[in-house]
Amino acid sequence: VNMYTAHQIFYIQLIGNNEGQAHQQYEQMFEAYFLTAQQGETPMTGLELAISKKIVELHSGLLTIEQKERRMYITIAIPLVR
């Protein structure tokens, strides 16, 4: 987890391994009830990112997912001043 501020924006960045996650699925991951877990993995509801994105947007922020090499970066950017 990285946290920093730049240009009046507060950033939180989560970095994880991208194990089998297709880049095409990233936008779908923000849809309610979209599941990526395979059988035997930790069960999820499919609401985690959808709710998180809505909360961030209510604060005039952005929640994005991007892939760099074998890493997945989830970045939350929230303005410090409205």
Tab-separated table of N, CA and C in Angstrom:
chain	number	residue	atom	x	y	z
A	1	VAL	N	0.851	-1.174	0.000
A	1	VAL	CA	0.000	0.000	0.000
A	1	VAL	C	0.895	1.234	0.000
A	2	ASN	N	0.642	2.144	-0.925
A	2	ASN	CA	1.327	3.427	-0.982
A	2	ASN	C	0.288	4.522	-0.795
A	3	MET	N	0.635	5.540	-0.004
A	3	MET	CA	-0.227	6.706	0.168
A	3	MET	C	0.632	7.948	0.013
A	4	TYR	N	0.109	8.914	-0.746
A	4	TYR	CA	0.851	10.152	-0.950
A	4	TYR	C	-0.089	11.246	-1.439
A	5	THR	N	0.378	12.488	-1.396
A	5	THR	CA	-0.387	13.610	-1.935
A	5	THR	C	0.434	14.281	-3.023
A	6	ALA	N	-0.271	14.791	-4.015
A	6	ALA	CA	0.356	15.539	-5.107
A	6	ALA	C	-0.712	16.409	-5.748
A	7	HIS	N	-0.401	17.671	-5.966
A	7	HIS	CA	-1.306	18.595	-6.648
A	7	HIS	C	-2.692	18.632	-6.001
A	8	GLN	N	-2.724	18.688	-4.665
A	8	GLN	CA	-3.977	18.768	-3.904
A	8	GLN	C	-4.859	17.527	-4.057
A	9	ILE	N	-4.243	16.390	-4.355
A	9	ILE	CA	-4.979	15.119	-4.469
A	9	ILE	C	-4.318	14.103	-3.552
A	10	PHE	N	-5.140	13.369	-2.796
A	10	PHE	CA	-4.657	12.305	-1.926
A	10	PHE	C	-4.785	10.986	-2.674
A	11	TYR	N	-3.693	10.233	-2.746
A	11	TYR	CA	-3.664	8.967	-3.474
A	11	TYR	C	-3.445	7.801	-2.516
A	12	ILE	N	-4.157	6.723	-2.772
A	12	ILE	CA	-3.917	5.434	-2.127
A	12	ILE	C	-3.736	4.442	-3.260
A	13	GLN	N	-2.630	3.714	-3.233
A	13	GLN	CA	-2.373	2.751	-4.305
A	13	GLN	C	-2.109	1.381	-3.698
A	14	LEU	N	-2.901	0.406	-4.142
A	14	LEU	CA	-2.746	-0.983	-3.728
A	14	LEU	C	-2.097	-1.741	-4.876
A	15	ILE	N	-1.098	-2.528	-4.568
A	15	ILE	CA	-0.367	-3.254	-5.601
A	15	ILE	C	-0.448	-4.741	-5.281
A	16	GLY	N	-0.856	-5.526	-6.277
A	16	GLY	CA	-0.966	-6.959	-6.065
A	16	GLY	C	-0.529	-7.730	-7.289
A	17	ASN	N	-0.418	-9.022	-7.123
A	17	ASN	CA	-0.096	-9.894	-8.244
A	17	ASN	C	-1.313	-10.033	-9.133
A	18	ASN	N	-1.075	-10.043	-10.420
A	18	ASN	CA	-2.158	-10.211	-11.381
A	18	ASN	C	-2.147	-11.662	-11.828
A	19	GLU	N	-2.773	-12.508	-11.045
A	19	GLU	CA	-2.774	-13.938	-11.329
A	19	GLU	C	-4.009	-14.324	-12.123
A	20	GLY	N	-3.863	-14.369	-13.421
A	20	GLY	CA	-4.946	-14.843	-14.272
A	20	GLY	C	-6.041	-13.845	-14.538
A	21	GLN	N	-5.873	-12.599	-14.116
A	21	GLN	CA	-6.901	-11.589	-14.334
A	21	GLN	C	-6.721	-10.976	-15.716
A	22	ALA	N	-7.695	-11.130	-16.559
A	22	ALA	CA	-7.622	-10.581	-17.914
A	22	ALA	C	-7.823	-9.075	-17.878
A	23	HIS	N	-7.010	-8.358	-18.622
A	23	HIS	CA	-7.095	-6.895	-18.670
A	23	HIS	C	-8.490	-6.442	-19.103
A	24	GLN	N	-9.137	-7.211	-19.961
A	24	GLN	CA	-10.471	-6.867	-20.451
A	24	GLN	C	-11.501	-6.881	-19.318
A	25	GLN	N	-11.223	-7.583	-18.236
A	25	GLN	CA	-12.176	-7.686	-17.130
A	25	GLN	C	-12.114	-6.504	-16.181
A	26	TYR	N	-11.121	-5.646	-16.291
A	26	TYR	CA	-10.939	-4.580	-15.311
A	26	TYR	C	-12.155	-3.673	-15.197
A	27	GLU	N	-12.730	-3.243	-16.297
A	27	GLU	CA	-13.917	-2.382	-16.217
A	27	GLU	C	-15.105	-3.135	-15.635
A	28	GLN	N	-15.227	-4.415	-15.959
A	28	GLN	CA	-16.321	-5.229	-15.426
A	28	GLN	C	-16.194	-5.400	-13.917
A	29	MET	N	-14.979	-5.315	-13.388
A	29	MET	CA	-14.770	-5.522	-11.961
A	29	MET	C	-15.496	-4.481	-11.114
A	30	PHE	N	-15.870	-3.337	-11.708
A	30	PHE	CA	-16.595	-2.300	-10.986
A	30	PHE	C	-18.107	-2.515	-11.025
A	31	GLU	N	-18.572	-3.500	-11.767
A	31	GLU	CA	-19.999	-3.787	-11.845
A	31	GLU	C	-20.428	-4.626	-10.640
A	32	ALA	N	-21.590	-4.312	-10.104
A	32	ALA	CA	-22.107	-5.065	-8.960
A	32	ALA	C	-22.276	-6.535	-9.318
A	33	TYR	N	-21.870	-7.394	-8.413
A	33	TYR	CA	-21.995	-8.849	-8.494
A	33	TYR	C	-21.086	-9.498	-9.531
A	34	PHE	N	-20.121	-8.757	-10.086
A	34	PHE	CA	-19.161	-9.372	-11.003
A	34	PHE	C	-18.139	-10.132	-10.178
A	35	LEU	N	-17.981	-11.425	-10.453
A	35	LEU	CA	-17.057	-12.276	-9.703
A	35	LEU	C	-15.928	-12.747	-10.606
A	36	THR	N	-14.711	-12.723	-10.048
A	36	THR	CA	-13.556	-13.220	-10.795
A	36	THR	C	-12.966	-14.455	-10.142
A	37	ALA	N	-13.371	-14.771	-8.923
A	37	ALA	CA	-12.786	-15.886	-8.181
A	37	ALA	C	-13.122	-17.219	-8.845
A	38	GLN	N	-12.134	-18.069	-8.859
A	38	GLN	CA	-12.326	-19.431	-9.364
A	38	GLN	C	-12.732	-20.325	-8.187
A	39	GLN	N	-13.224	-21.479	-8.494
A	39	GLN	CA	-13.645	-22.407	-7.452
A	39	GLN	C	-12.471	-22.688	-6.516
A	40	GLY	N	-12.720	-22.641	-5.222
A	40	GLY	CA	-11.683	-22.895	-4.236
A	40	GLY	C	-10.992	-21.633	-3.735
A	41	GLU	N	-11.213	-20.491	-4.379
A	41	GLU	CA	-10.617	-19.240	-3.924
A	41	GLU	C	-11.504	-18.600	-2.862
A	42	THR	N	-11.005	-17.543	-2.251
A	42	THR	CA	-11.759	-16.818	-1.231
A	42	THR	C	-13.073	-16.319	-1.824
A	43	PRO	N	-14.193	-16.644	-1.214
A	43	PRO	CA	-15.480	-16.194	-1.754
A	43	PRO	C	-15.650	-14.682	-1.603
A	44	MET	N	-16.206	-14.062	-2.590
A	44	MET	CA	-16.480	-12.629	-2.591
A	44	MET	C	-17.934	-12.452	-3.011
A	45	THR	N	-18.484	-11.273	-2.761
A	45	THR	CA	-19.876	-11.017	-3.127
A	45	THR	C	-20.001	-10.367	-4.491
A	46	GLY	N	-18.911	-9.774	-4.984
A	46	GLY	CA	-18.984	-9.046	-6.230
A	46	GLY	C	-19.417	-7.604	-6.030
A	47	LEU	N	-19.484	-7.168	-4.781
A	47	LEU	CA	-19.905	-5.800	-4.477
A	47	LEU	C	-18.746	-4.918	-3.996
A	48	GLU	N	-17.624	-5.520	-3.643
A	48	GLU	CA	-16.539	-4.795	-3.004
A	48	GLU	C	-16.072	-3.597	-3.821
A	49	LEU	N	-15.695	-3.804	-5.062
A	49	LEU	CA	-15.192	-2.698	-5.888
A	49	LEU	C	-16.317	-1.763	-6.330
A	50	ALA	N	-17.503	-2.292	-6.546
A	50	ALA	CA	-18.632	-1.440	-6.943
A	50	ALA	C	-18.956	-0.437	-5.837
A	51	ILE	N	-19.006	-0.894	-4.595
A	51	ILE	CA	-19.287	-0.009	-3.469
A	51	ILE	C	-18.125	0.961	-3.256
A	52	SER	N	-16.901	0.456	-3.325
A	52	SER	CA	-15.725	1.311	-3.148
A	52	SER	C	-15.694	2.426	-4.179
A	53	LYS	N	-15.967	2.086	-5.430
A	53	LYS	CA	-15.953	3.099	-6.486
A	53	LYS	C	-17.017	4.157	-6.233
A	54	LYS	N	-18.196	3.745	-5.808
A	54	LYS	CA	-19.280	4.693	-5.541
A	54	LYS	C	-18.900	5.651	-4.410
A	55	ILE	N	-18.291	5.135	-3.343
A	55	ILE	CA	-17.864	5.979	-2.223
A	55	ILE	C	-16.814	6.988	-2.686
A	56	VAL	N	-15.850	6.532	-3.462
A	56	VAL	CA	-14.803	7.424	-3.968
A	56	VAL	C	-15.420	8.495	-4.865
A	57	GLU	N	-16.336	8.124	-5.739
A	57	GLU	CA	-16.982	9.092	-6.630
A	57	GLU	C	-17.815	10.116	-5.857
A	58	LEU	N	-18.426	9.715	-4.747
A	58	LEU	CA	-19.185	10.648	-3.916
A	58	LEU	C	-18.280	11.723	-3.298
A	59	HIS	N	-16.986	11.427	-3.240
A	59	HIS	CA	-15.999	12.385	-2.748
A	59	HIS	C	-15.265	13.061	-3.910
A	60	SER	N	-15.860	13.029	-5.101
A	60	SER	CA	-15.302	13.637	-6.323
A	60	SER	C	-13.960	13.024	-6.713
A	61	GLY	N	-13.786	11.750	-6.422
A	61	GLY	CA	-12.534	11.075	-6.718
A	61	GLY	C	-12.651	10.047	-7.815
A	62	LEU	N	-11.550	9.367	-8.050
A	62	LEU	CA	-11.475	8.310	-9.067
A	62	LEU	C	-10.902	7.045	-8.457
A	63	LEU	N	-11.399	5.906	-8.889
A	63	LEU	CA	-10.843	4.612	-8.533
A	63	LEU	C	-10.525	3.921	-9.841
A	64	THR	N	-9.259	3.577	-10.042
A	64	THR	CA	-8.851	2.963	-11.300
A	64	THR	C	-8.068	1.683	-11.052
A	65	ILE	N	-8.058	0.835	-12.067
A	65	ILE	CA	-7.266	-0.394	-12.050
A	65	ILE	C	-6.435	-0.407	-13.319
A	66	GLU	N	-5.151	-0.715	-13.162
A	66	GLU	CA	-4.306	-0.857	-14.348
A	66	GLU	C	-3.303	-1.974	-14.126
A	67	GLN	N	-2.794	-2.481	-15.208
A	67	GLN	CA	-1.834	-3.565	-15.164
A	67	GLN	C	-0.503	-3.083	-15.713
A	68	LYS	N	0.565	-3.413	-14.987
A	68	LYS	CA	1.927	-3.158	-15.444
A	68	LYS	C	2.700	-4.432	-15.211
A	69	GLU	N	3.121	-5.033	-16.305
A	69	GLU	CA	3.787	-6.336	-16.261
A	69	GLU	C	2.901	-7.338	-15.546
A	70	ARG	N	3.354	-7.954	-14.462
A	70	ARG	CA	2.548	-8.962	-13.758
A	70	ARG	C	1.928	-8.408	-12.479
A	71	ARG	N	1.804	-7.098	-12.404
A	71	ARG	CA	1.239	-6.454	-11.227
A	71	ARG	C	-0.067	-5.747	-11.571
A	72	MET	N	-0.984	-5.741	-10.617
A	72	MET	CA	-2.228	-4.997	-10.766
A	72	MET	C	-2.188	-3.849	-9.764
A	73	TYR	N	-2.469	-2.645	-10.260
A	73	TYR	CA	-2.453	-1.440	-9.435
A	73	TYR	C	-3.873	-0.908	-9.315
A	74	ILE	N	-4.365	-0.828	-8.096
A	74	ILE	CA	-5.649	-0.196	-7.824
A	74	ILE	C	-5.327	1.143	-7.179
A	75	THR	N	-5.767	2.223	-7.819
A	75	THR	CA	-5.450	3.565	-7.333
A	75	THR	C	-6.726	4.326	-7.005
A	76	ILE	N	-6.729	4.915	-5.823
A	76	ILE	CA	-7.811	5.788	-5.382
A	76	ILE	C	-7.233	7.197	-5.337
A	77	ALA	N	-7.895	8.138	-5.995
A	77	ALA	CA	-7.465	9.536	-6.000
A	77	ALA	C	-8.623	10.413	-5.552
A	78	ILE	N	-8.433	11.124	-4.447
A	78	ILE	CA	-9.486	11.973	-3.887
A	78	ILE	C	-8.948	13.379	-3.724
A	79	PRO	N	-9.626	14.381	-4.290
A	79	PRO	CA	-9.165	15.757	-4.128
A	79	PRO	C	-9.230	16.195	-2.671
A	80	LEU	N	-8.208	16.933	-2.237
A	80	LEU	CA	-8.182	17.426	-0.862
A	80	LEU	C	-9.065	18.659	-0.697
A	81	VAL	N	-9.312	19.366	-1.798
A	81	VAL	CA	-10.140	20.566	-1.793
A	81	VAL	C	-11.228	20.411	-2.843
A	82	ARG	N	-12.457	20.725	-2.486
A	82	ARG	CA	-13.550	20.634	-3.455
A	82	ARG	C	-13.721	21.913	-4.190
